Short mmCIF file of C-alpha atoms and ligand atoms in Angstrom, two decimals:
data_model
loop_
_atom_site.label_atom_id
_atom_site.label_comp_id
_atom_site.label_asym_id
_atom_site.label_seq_id
_atom_site.Cartn_x
_atom_site.Cartn_y
_atom_site.Cartn_z
CA MET A 1 9.77 -14.20 -20.57
CA SER A 2 7.84 -17.37 -19.93
CA LEU A 3 8.05 -19.75 -17.03
CA ALA A 4 9.44 -22.35 -19.43
CA PHE A 5 12.24 -19.94 -20.28
CA SER A 6 12.96 -19.37 -16.59
CA ILE A 7 13.30 -23.07 -16.01
CA SER A 8 15.51 -23.65 -19.01
CA ALA A 9 17.60 -20.65 -17.97
CA ALA A 10 17.91 -22.26 -14.56
CA LEU A 11 19.09 -25.47 -16.19
CA ARG A 12 21.76 -23.56 -18.08
CA THR A 13 23.00 -21.60 -15.09
CA PRO A 14 23.04 -23.91 -12.09
CA ARG A 15 23.66 -22.06 -8.82
CA ARG A 16 24.03 -22.94 -5.20
CA GLY A 17 24.37 -26.64 -5.95
CA ILE A 18 21.01 -26.96 -7.66
CA THR A 19 20.53 -30.31 -9.31
CA TYR A 20 18.77 -31.10 -12.53
CA PHE A 21 16.48 -33.26 -10.43
CA ALA A 22 15.35 -30.33 -8.28
CA ILE A 23 14.45 -28.28 -11.33
CA ALA A 24 12.65 -31.19 -12.94
CA ARG A 25 10.72 -31.67 -9.72
CA SER A 26 9.68 -28.05 -9.58
CA ARG A 27 8.56 -28.27 -13.21
CA GLN A 28 6.35 -31.15 -12.14
CA LEU A 29 4.98 -29.05 -9.28
CA PHE A 30 3.96 -26.27 -11.64
CA SER A 31 2.20 -28.61 -14.00
CA THR A 32 0.29 -30.41 -11.27
CA SER A 33 -0.67 -27.34 -9.21
CA LYS A 34 -3.87 -25.39 -9.63
CA ALA A 35 -1.77 -22.26 -9.61
CA VAL A 36 -2.38 -20.89 -13.06
CA ALA A 37 -5.72 -19.24 -13.74
CA ASP A 38 -7.17 -19.90 -17.16
CA THR A 39 -8.47 -16.40 -17.62
CA SER A 40 -5.23 -14.46 -17.21
CA PRO A 41 -2.14 -14.70 -19.40
CA LEU A 42 -0.28 -13.69 -16.25
CA GLN A 43 0.28 -16.52 -13.81
CA VAL A 44 -1.97 -16.46 -10.77
CA PHE A 45 -0.94 -18.39 -7.67
CA HIS A 46 -3.27 -19.12 -4.79
CA GLY A 47 -1.11 -21.44 -2.72
CA VAL A 48 2.28 -21.07 -1.06
CA PRO A 49 4.14 -24.23 -2.25
CA PRO A 50 3.72 -23.57 -6.01
CA LEU A 51 4.67 -19.92 -5.56
CA ARG A 52 7.75 -20.89 -3.58
CA SER A 53 8.82 -23.44 -6.20
CA PHE A 54 8.45 -20.82 -8.89
CA ARG A 55 10.35 -18.27 -6.86
CA ARG A 56 13.13 -20.78 -6.26
CA SER A 57 13.47 -21.40 -10.00
CA LEU A 58 13.95 -17.66 -10.48
CA LEU A 59 16.64 -17.58 -7.80
CA PHE A 60 18.47 -20.45 -9.47
CA ALA A 61 18.23 -18.59 -12.77
CA ASN A 62 19.91 -15.61 -11.10
CA ARG A 63 16.83 -13.45 -11.54
CA THR A 64 15.62 -10.83 -9.07
CA VAL A 65 12.16 -10.44 -7.62
CA GLY A 66 10.42 -7.23 -6.59
CA LEU A 67 7.25 -7.71 -4.52
CA VAL A 68 4.39 -5.19 -4.63
CA PRO A 69 1.90 -5.99 -1.86
CA THR A 70 -1.62 -4.67 -2.50
CA MET A 71 -5.18 -5.17 -1.36
CA GLY A 72 -6.44 -4.98 -4.94
CA ALA A 73 -8.90 -2.38 -6.26
CA LEU A 74 -5.89 -1.31 -8.28
CA HIS A 75 -5.36 2.24 -9.50
CA ASP A 76 -2.48 4.22 -10.98
CA GLY A 77 -0.75 4.45 -7.60
CA HIS A 78 -0.40 0.67 -7.48
CA LEU A 79 0.62 0.49 -11.14
CA SER A 80 3.36 3.07 -10.63
CA LEU A 81 4.88 0.79 -7.97
CA VAL A 82 4.73 -2.17 -10.36
CA ARG A 83 6.46 -0.06 -13.05
CA GLN A 84 9.16 0.90 -10.56
CA ALA A 85 9.59 -2.74 -9.52
CA ALA A 86 9.84 -3.81 -13.18
CA ALA A 87 12.52 -1.19 -13.78
CA GLU A 88 14.60 -2.51 -10.89
CA ASN A 89 14.05 -6.29 -11.05
CA THR A 90 13.76 -8.98 -13.69
CA ASP A 91 10.53 -10.27 -12.16
CA VAL A 92 7.67 -8.62 -10.29
CA PHE A 93 5.26 -10.40 -7.98
CA VAL A 94 2.04 -8.52 -7.17
CA SER A 95 0.07 -9.78 -4.20
CA ILE A 96 -3.63 -9.07 -4.02
CA TYR A 97 -5.08 -9.85 -0.63
CA VAL A 98 -7.54 -7.94 1.55
CA ASN A 99 -5.95 -8.59 4.92
CA PRO A 100 -8.60 -8.87 7.65
CA THR A 101 -6.30 -8.28 10.61
CA GLN A 102 -5.53 -4.70 9.62
CA PHE A 103 -9.20 -3.70 9.75
CA GLY A 104 -10.63 -2.78 13.12
CA ILE A 105 -13.88 -4.50 14.11
CA ASN A 106 -15.93 -1.44 13.12
CA GLU A 107 -14.05 -0.75 9.90
CA ASP A 108 -14.90 -1.48 6.27
CA LEU A 109 -13.54 -5.02 5.77
CA THR A 110 -16.78 -6.42 4.38
CA THR A 111 -17.40 -3.52 2.01
CA TYR A 112 -13.78 -2.94 0.93
CA PRO A 113 -13.87 -2.73 -2.90
CA LYS A 114 -13.05 -6.04 -4.56
CA THR A 115 -12.39 -5.72 -8.29
CA TRP A 116 -10.51 -8.93 -9.15
CA GLU A 117 -11.35 -8.99 -12.85
CA SER A 118 -10.38 -5.41 -13.51
CA ASP A 119 -7.24 -5.81 -11.36
CA VAL A 120 -6.08 -8.74 -13.49
CA ARG A 121 -7.00 -6.86 -16.66
CA MET A 122 -4.99 -3.82 -15.55
CA LEU A 123 -1.96 -5.94 -14.76
CA ASN A 124 -2.20 -7.71 -18.12
CA GLU A 125 -2.40 -4.33 -19.86
CA LEU A 126 0.58 -3.10 -17.89
CA GLN A 127 2.49 -6.22 -18.89
CA LYS A 128 1.95 -5.31 -22.54
CA GLU A 129 3.44 -1.89 -21.82
CA LEU A 130 6.42 -3.50 -20.06
CA ASP A 131 6.90 -5.92 -22.98
CA SER A 132 7.50 -2.94 -25.24
CA LYS A 133 10.20 -1.48 -22.97
CA PRO A 134 13.62 -2.90 -23.73
CA GLY A 135 15.34 -4.20 -20.61
CA SER A 136 12.22 -4.03 -18.47
CA GLY A 137 11.34 -6.71 -15.96
CA LYS A 138 8.01 -8.49 -16.21
CA ILE A 139 5.09 -9.29 -13.98
CA SER A 140 5.76 -12.96 -13.32
CA ALA A 141 3.21 -13.76 -10.64
CA ILE A 142 0.01 -12.52 -9.13
CA PHE A 143 -0.32 -13.98 -5.66
CA ALA A 144 -3.94 -14.11 -4.53
CA PRO A 145 -4.11 -16.24 -1.39
CA SER A 146 -7.20 -17.05 0.64
CA THR A 147 -7.41 -16.22 4.33
CA ASN A 148 -6.96 -19.93 5.17
CA VAL A 149 -3.64 -19.78 3.36
CA MET A 150 -2.48 -16.58 5.02
CA TYR A 151 -3.70 -17.51 8.51
CA PRO A 152 -3.17 -21.28 8.61
CA THR A 153 -3.59 -21.79 12.36
CA LEU A 154 -6.06 -19.53 14.11
CA PRO A 155 -8.87 -17.54 12.53
CA PRO A 156 -7.54 -13.99 12.08
CA SER A 157 -8.50 -11.65 14.88
CA SER A 158 -9.13 -7.93 14.63
CA GLU A 159 -9.61 -7.56 18.39
CA ILE A 160 -7.04 -5.46 20.20
CA ASN A 161 -6.38 -8.33 22.60
CA GLY A 162 -7.03 -11.02 20.00
CA LYS A 163 -4.96 -14.19 19.99
CA GLY A 164 -2.70 -15.12 17.10
CA SER A 165 0.82 -14.86 15.73
CA PHE A 166 1.31 -11.15 15.27
CA VAL A 167 4.16 -8.79 14.55
CA THR A 168 4.04 -5.53 16.49
CA ILE A 169 6.33 -2.62 15.81
CA THR A 170 6.09 -0.13 18.66
CA PRO A 171 6.09 2.75 19.34
CA VAL A 172 5.96 3.93 15.69
CA ALA A 173 2.81 1.91 15.03
CA GLU A 174 1.00 3.53 17.97
CA LEU A 175 1.26 7.11 16.74
CA LEU A 176 -0.79 9.03 14.11
CA GLU A 177 -2.81 6.42 12.17
CA GLY A 178 -2.12 3.88 14.90
CA ALA A 179 -3.69 6.12 17.54
CA SER A 180 -7.01 6.02 15.67
CA ARG A 181 -6.64 2.52 14.26
CA PRO A 182 -5.07 0.45 17.05
CA VAL A 183 -4.84 -2.89 15.20
CA PHE A 184 -3.96 -1.46 11.81
CA PHE A 185 -0.16 -1.67 11.79
CA ARG A 186 -0.13 -4.96 13.70
CA GLY A 187 -2.15 -6.36 10.80
CA VAL A 188 0.03 -4.69 8.16
CA ALA A 189 3.31 -5.81 9.74
CA THR A 190 1.98 -9.34 10.23
CA VAL A 191 0.75 -9.80 6.68
CA CYS A 192 3.89 -8.22 5.22
CA MET A 193 6.09 -10.52 7.31
CA LYS A 194 4.14 -13.48 5.90
CA LEU A 195 4.41 -12.19 2.32
CA PHE A 196 8.13 -11.48 2.71
CA ASN A 197 8.69 -15.00 4.09
CA ILE A 198 6.69 -16.58 1.28
CA VAL A 199 8.20 -14.61 -1.61
CA GLU A 200 11.68 -13.79 -0.25
CA PRO A 201 11.89 -10.82 -2.61
CA GLU A 202 15.10 -8.93 -3.28
CA ARG A 203 13.08 -5.73 -3.02
CA VAL A 204 9.67 -4.74 -1.69
CA TYR A 205 7.71 -1.73 -2.97
CA PHE A 206 5.49 0.58 -0.94
CA GLY A 207 3.84 3.90 -1.72
CA GLN A 208 4.73 7.12 0.02
CA LYS A 209 0.98 7.78 0.18
CA ASP A 210 0.92 5.53 3.28
CA VAL A 211 3.99 7.10 4.80
CA GLN A 212 3.64 5.65 8.28
CA GLN A 213 3.37 2.20 6.73
CA THR A 214 6.74 2.78 5.04
CA VAL A 215 8.28 3.73 8.39
CA VAL A 216 6.80 0.65 10.10
CA ILE A 217 7.94 -1.70 7.32
CA LYS A 218 11.45 -0.23 7.20
CA ARG A 219 11.69 -0.67 10.98
CA MET A 220 10.45 -4.26 10.75
CA VAL A 221 12.93 -5.13 8.00
CA LYS A 222 15.77 -3.61 10.01
CA ASP A 223 14.87 -5.08 13.39
CA PHE A 224 14.15 -8.61 12.11
CA TYR A 225 17.10 -8.65 9.67
CA ILE A 226 14.76 -9.42 6.80
CA ASN A 227 16.86 -9.91 3.69
CA THR A 228 15.13 -7.42 1.43
CA GLU A 229 15.40 -3.79 0.40
CA VAL A 230 12.45 -1.46 1.02
CA ARG A 231 11.79 0.84 -1.93
CA ILE A 232 9.32 3.72 -1.76
CA GLY A 233 7.43 5.12 -4.76
CA PRO A 234 6.00 8.66 -4.92
CA THR A 235 2.31 9.38 -4.24
CA ARG A 236 0.15 9.38 -7.37
CA ARG A 237 -2.54 12.06 -7.35
CA GLU A 238 -5.68 13.03 -9.20
CA GLU A 239 -5.41 16.24 -11.21
CA ASP A 240 -6.74 18.39 -8.36
CA GLY A 241 -4.22 16.95 -5.91
CA LEU A 242 -6.29 14.30 -4.12
CA ALA A 243 -4.07 11.31 -3.39
CA MET A 244 -5.29 8.23 -5.26
CA SER A 245 -6.74 5.58 -3.00
CA SER A 246 -8.86 2.46 -3.40
CA ARG A 247 -11.21 3.99 -0.83
CA ASN A 248 -11.91 7.12 -2.93
CA VAL A 249 -14.74 5.19 -4.62
CA TYR A 250 -16.74 5.57 -1.40
CA LEU A 251 -16.66 9.36 -1.60
CA GLY A 252 -19.17 10.25 -4.33
CA ALA A 253 -19.04 13.60 -6.10
CA ARG A 254 -19.88 15.92 -3.20
CA ARG A 255 -17.42 14.51 -0.67
CA ARG A 256 -14.82 13.96 -3.40
CA LYS A 257 -14.76 17.73 -4.13
CA VAL A 258 -14.28 18.68 -0.49
CA GLY A 259 -11.81 15.87 0.27
CA VAL A 260 -9.10 17.69 -1.64
CA VAL A 261 -8.88 20.05 1.35
CA LEU A 262 -6.31 17.78 2.98
CA SER A 263 -3.76 17.97 0.18
CA ARG A 264 -4.39 21.74 -0.07
CA ALA A 265 -3.69 22.11 3.64
CA LEU A 266 -0.46 20.14 3.48
CA ARG A 267 0.71 22.07 0.44
CA ALA A 268 0.08 25.33 2.29
CA ALA A 269 2.28 24.10 5.14
CA ALA A 270 5.02 22.90 2.78
CA ALA A 271 5.00 26.31 1.11
CA GLN A 272 5.92 27.87 4.46
CA TYR A 273 8.91 25.55 4.69
CA ALA A 274 9.93 26.51 1.14
CA LYS A 275 9.87 30.15 2.24
CA GLY A 276 12.39 29.38 4.98
CA GLU A 277 10.09 28.76 7.96
CA ARG A 278 11.39 26.02 10.27
CA SER A 279 9.22 26.18 13.40
CA ARG A 280 6.29 23.85 13.97
CA SER A 281 3.79 26.63 14.58
CA GLY A 282 5.01 28.65 11.60
CA ILE A 283 4.67 25.65 9.31
CA LEU A 284 1.41 24.18 10.59
CA TRP A 285 -0.73 27.29 11.00
CA PRO A 286 -1.58 27.65 7.28
CA ALA A 287 -2.57 23.97 7.12
CA ASN A 288 -4.87 24.38 10.13
CA ASP A 289 -6.21 27.58 8.62
CA VAL A 290 -7.10 25.86 5.32
CA VAL A 291 -9.03 23.06 7.05
CA ASN A 292 -10.76 25.41 9.49
CA GLN A 293 -11.90 27.73 6.68
CA GLU A 294 -13.25 24.78 4.71
CA MET A 295 -15.08 23.44 7.75
CA LEU A 296 -16.77 26.80 8.34
CA LYS A 297 -17.71 26.99 4.68
CA GLN A 298 -19.31 23.54 4.75
CA ASP A 299 -21.14 24.30 8.03
CA ASP A 300 -22.77 27.32 6.38
CA LEU A 301 -24.11 25.33 3.43
CA PRO A 302 -27.51 23.61 3.48
CA ALA A 303 -27.43 19.90 4.38
CA GLU A 304 -28.12 18.75 0.81
CA GLN A 305 -25.09 20.62 -0.51
CA ARG A 306 -22.45 20.22 2.12
CA ALA A 307 -19.84 17.59 2.88
CA ARG A 308 -18.72 17.88 6.47
CA PHE A 309 -15.52 16.42 7.82
CA GLU A 310 -13.49 16.10 11.00
CA VAL A 311 -9.75 16.50 11.32
CA ASP A 312 -8.00 13.61 13.03
CA TYR A 313 -4.50 15.09 12.92
CA ILE A 314 -2.20 17.46 11.09
CA SER A 315 1.30 16.39 12.04
CA LEU A 316 4.88 17.50 11.64
CA ALA A 317 6.97 14.53 12.68
CA ASP A 318 10.46 13.11 12.80
CA PRO A 319 11.07 10.95 9.69
CA ASP A 320 12.31 7.93 11.68
CA THR A 321 10.45 7.98 14.99
CA LEU A 322 7.30 9.82 13.90
CA GLU A 323 7.43 11.80 17.15
CA GLU A 324 6.14 15.35 16.72
CA VAL A 325 8.89 17.94 16.22
CA GLU A 326 9.03 21.59 17.29
CA GLU A 327 11.63 22.59 14.73
CA ILE A 328 12.71 21.08 11.41
CA ASP A 329 16.41 20.32 11.35
CA GLU A 330 18.67 18.98 8.61
CA ARG A 331 17.05 15.52 8.91
CA GLY A 332 13.85 16.85 7.37
CA ALA A 333 10.37 15.86 8.55
CA ILE A 334 7.10 14.25 7.57
CA LEU A 335 4.15 16.54 7.15
CA SER A 336 1.01 14.40 7.28
CA GLY A 337 -2.67 14.56 7.97
CA ALA A 338 -5.87 12.55 8.25
CA ILE A 339 -9.45 13.70 7.93
CA LYS A 340 -12.73 11.85 8.23
CA MET A 341 -15.34 12.71 5.63
CA LEU A 342 -18.62 12.29 7.51
CA PRO A 343 -21.56 10.34 6.08
CA LEU A 344 -23.34 12.23 3.33
CA GLU A 345 -26.25 14.32 4.58
CA ALA A 346 -29.53 14.55 2.67
CA PRO A 347 -28.53 12.62 -0.46
CA GLN A 348 -30.43 13.89 -3.49
CA GLU A 349 -32.29 11.91 -6.13
CA GLY A 350 -29.81 10.85 -8.83
CA GLU A 351 -26.80 12.15 -6.90
CA ASP A 352 -23.48 10.31 -7.25
CA THR A 353 -23.17 9.19 -3.63
CA GLY A 354 -20.28 6.77 -4.22
CA LEU A 355 -19.93 3.09 -3.37
CA GLY A 356 -22.02 2.35 -0.28
CA GLY A 357 -24.44 5.22 -0.92
CA GLY A 358 -22.54 7.74 1.21
CA HIS A 359 -23.67 6.05 4.43
CA GLY A 360 -20.26 5.40 5.93
CA PRO A 361 -17.52 7.84 6.90
CA VAL A 362 -14.40 7.87 4.68
CA ARG A 363 -10.97 8.37 6.14
CA LEU A 364 -8.50 10.22 3.93
CA ILE A 365 -4.77 10.42 4.60
CA ASP A 366 -2.00 12.29 2.86
CA ASN A 367 1.52 13.53 3.44
CA ILE A 368 4.43 15.52 2.06
CA ILE A 369 8.02 14.61 2.83
CA ILE A 370 10.16 17.55 3.80
CA LYS A 371 13.48 16.40 2.44
CA PRO A 372 16.58 16.28 4.57
CA VAL A 373 19.06 19.03 3.80
CA SER A 374 22.21 17.46 2.41
P1 LIG B 401 -3.28 -0.82 -0.71
O1 LIG B 401 -3.83 -1.67 -1.79
O2 LIG B 401 -4.10 0.37 -0.39
O3 LIG B 401 -2.88 -1.63 0.50
O4 LIG B 401 -1.93 -0.22 -1.28
C1 LIG B 401 -0.91 -1.05 -1.80
C2 LIG B 401 0.33 -0.23 -2.02
O5 LIG B 401 0.05 0.82 -2.94
C3 LIG B 401 0.82 0.44 -0.72
O6 LIG B 401 2.23 0.39 -0.69
C4 LIG B 401 0.33 1.85 -0.89
O7 LIG B 401 1.11 2.78 -0.19
C5 LIG B 401 0.47 2.03 -2.38
N1 LIG B 401 -0.37 3.13 -2.83
C6 LIG B 401 -1.68 3.33 -2.56
N2 LIG B 401 -2.12 4.51 -3.07
C7 LIG B 401 -1.04 5.07 -3.68
C8 LIG B 401 -0.82 6.29 -4.39
N3 LIG B 401 -1.80 7.17 -4.56
N4 LIG B 401 0.41 6.53 -4.87
C9 LIG B 401 1.42 5.64 -4.69
N5 LIG B 401 1.30 4.47 -4.03
C10 LIG B 401 0.08 4.18 -3.53
#
């Protein structure tokens, strides 16, 4: 459905006292804004006022908006969220913005993969797929703001004590990922609050892959009475079990092969639960065993063959508070882990070392939800 259709639909179904004049004015705003990129059949917005006008026209037309926030470098995990959003809303907004405040000062902000053209191509392809599904919603907007737009007052700070308008959700944001990445969830919550305020979506879509993020966002939505519903999509994986991630491009072949150890470890722990085990130690020991065995194996290999890693955490936590649990009860639990693939040693001539040449460490995270017993 085109923007023109949305506007004419709005004219036919006036709601909340909308006047013809307001619609006509928003039509003028669209035509005079620089919002629409020439290269993409999908509408690309860079500024807030045109996006808001467009969003308002959808509201007046009684349409629903699902927002999928991303940092680009899109893969099947992102696309699965867009599909879910299109199944549950008439219109999907996808934001593509690499948010500086969620990167620590020593993290990979400057090298984070930026693949704008292929992102837009993938979304246009996906739109064709959605067009062929009767009753499906459509991708109505790609929102690609600049940092000046997203941080209109102060330059964004990644310092722990940096100044700025920030949203902090404690203590959940301080645990697990937050313990190793102290500004991460402050940045995530802040940028999501901005996006939610700009788009005012009926629903927002997040991947289970970043499970702590889902807990932080749900808490933020609840505590700030944000008028949206948080929807979670399942983790999309490569065939061998590695969770898809935009950062996997840094791995290269050697580290990629070993990185699957994390999902193997979590699966081993989940298998214990399936067998009836409920205690922390009984569930976590096989996971720790899998990573320890793999570490020993890598240590024994020559430098030019191995891919060493460190374990940050293997956790069994409460699904709401993320506090570690000793026993799984009927509320279920979150089994999660993080490992750091260390820089590649002795890269060989012609070896696939990944984006960045294997010089930097790569953090991998993964999780399995242990479902509540109903
Ligand atoms: P990112 O671009 O990494 O910020 O991710 C944007 C959204 O996609 C977040 O809600 C992620 O949780 C979600 N996502 C990333 N990887 C996956 C995956 N493998 N499966 C499902 N969702 C994912």
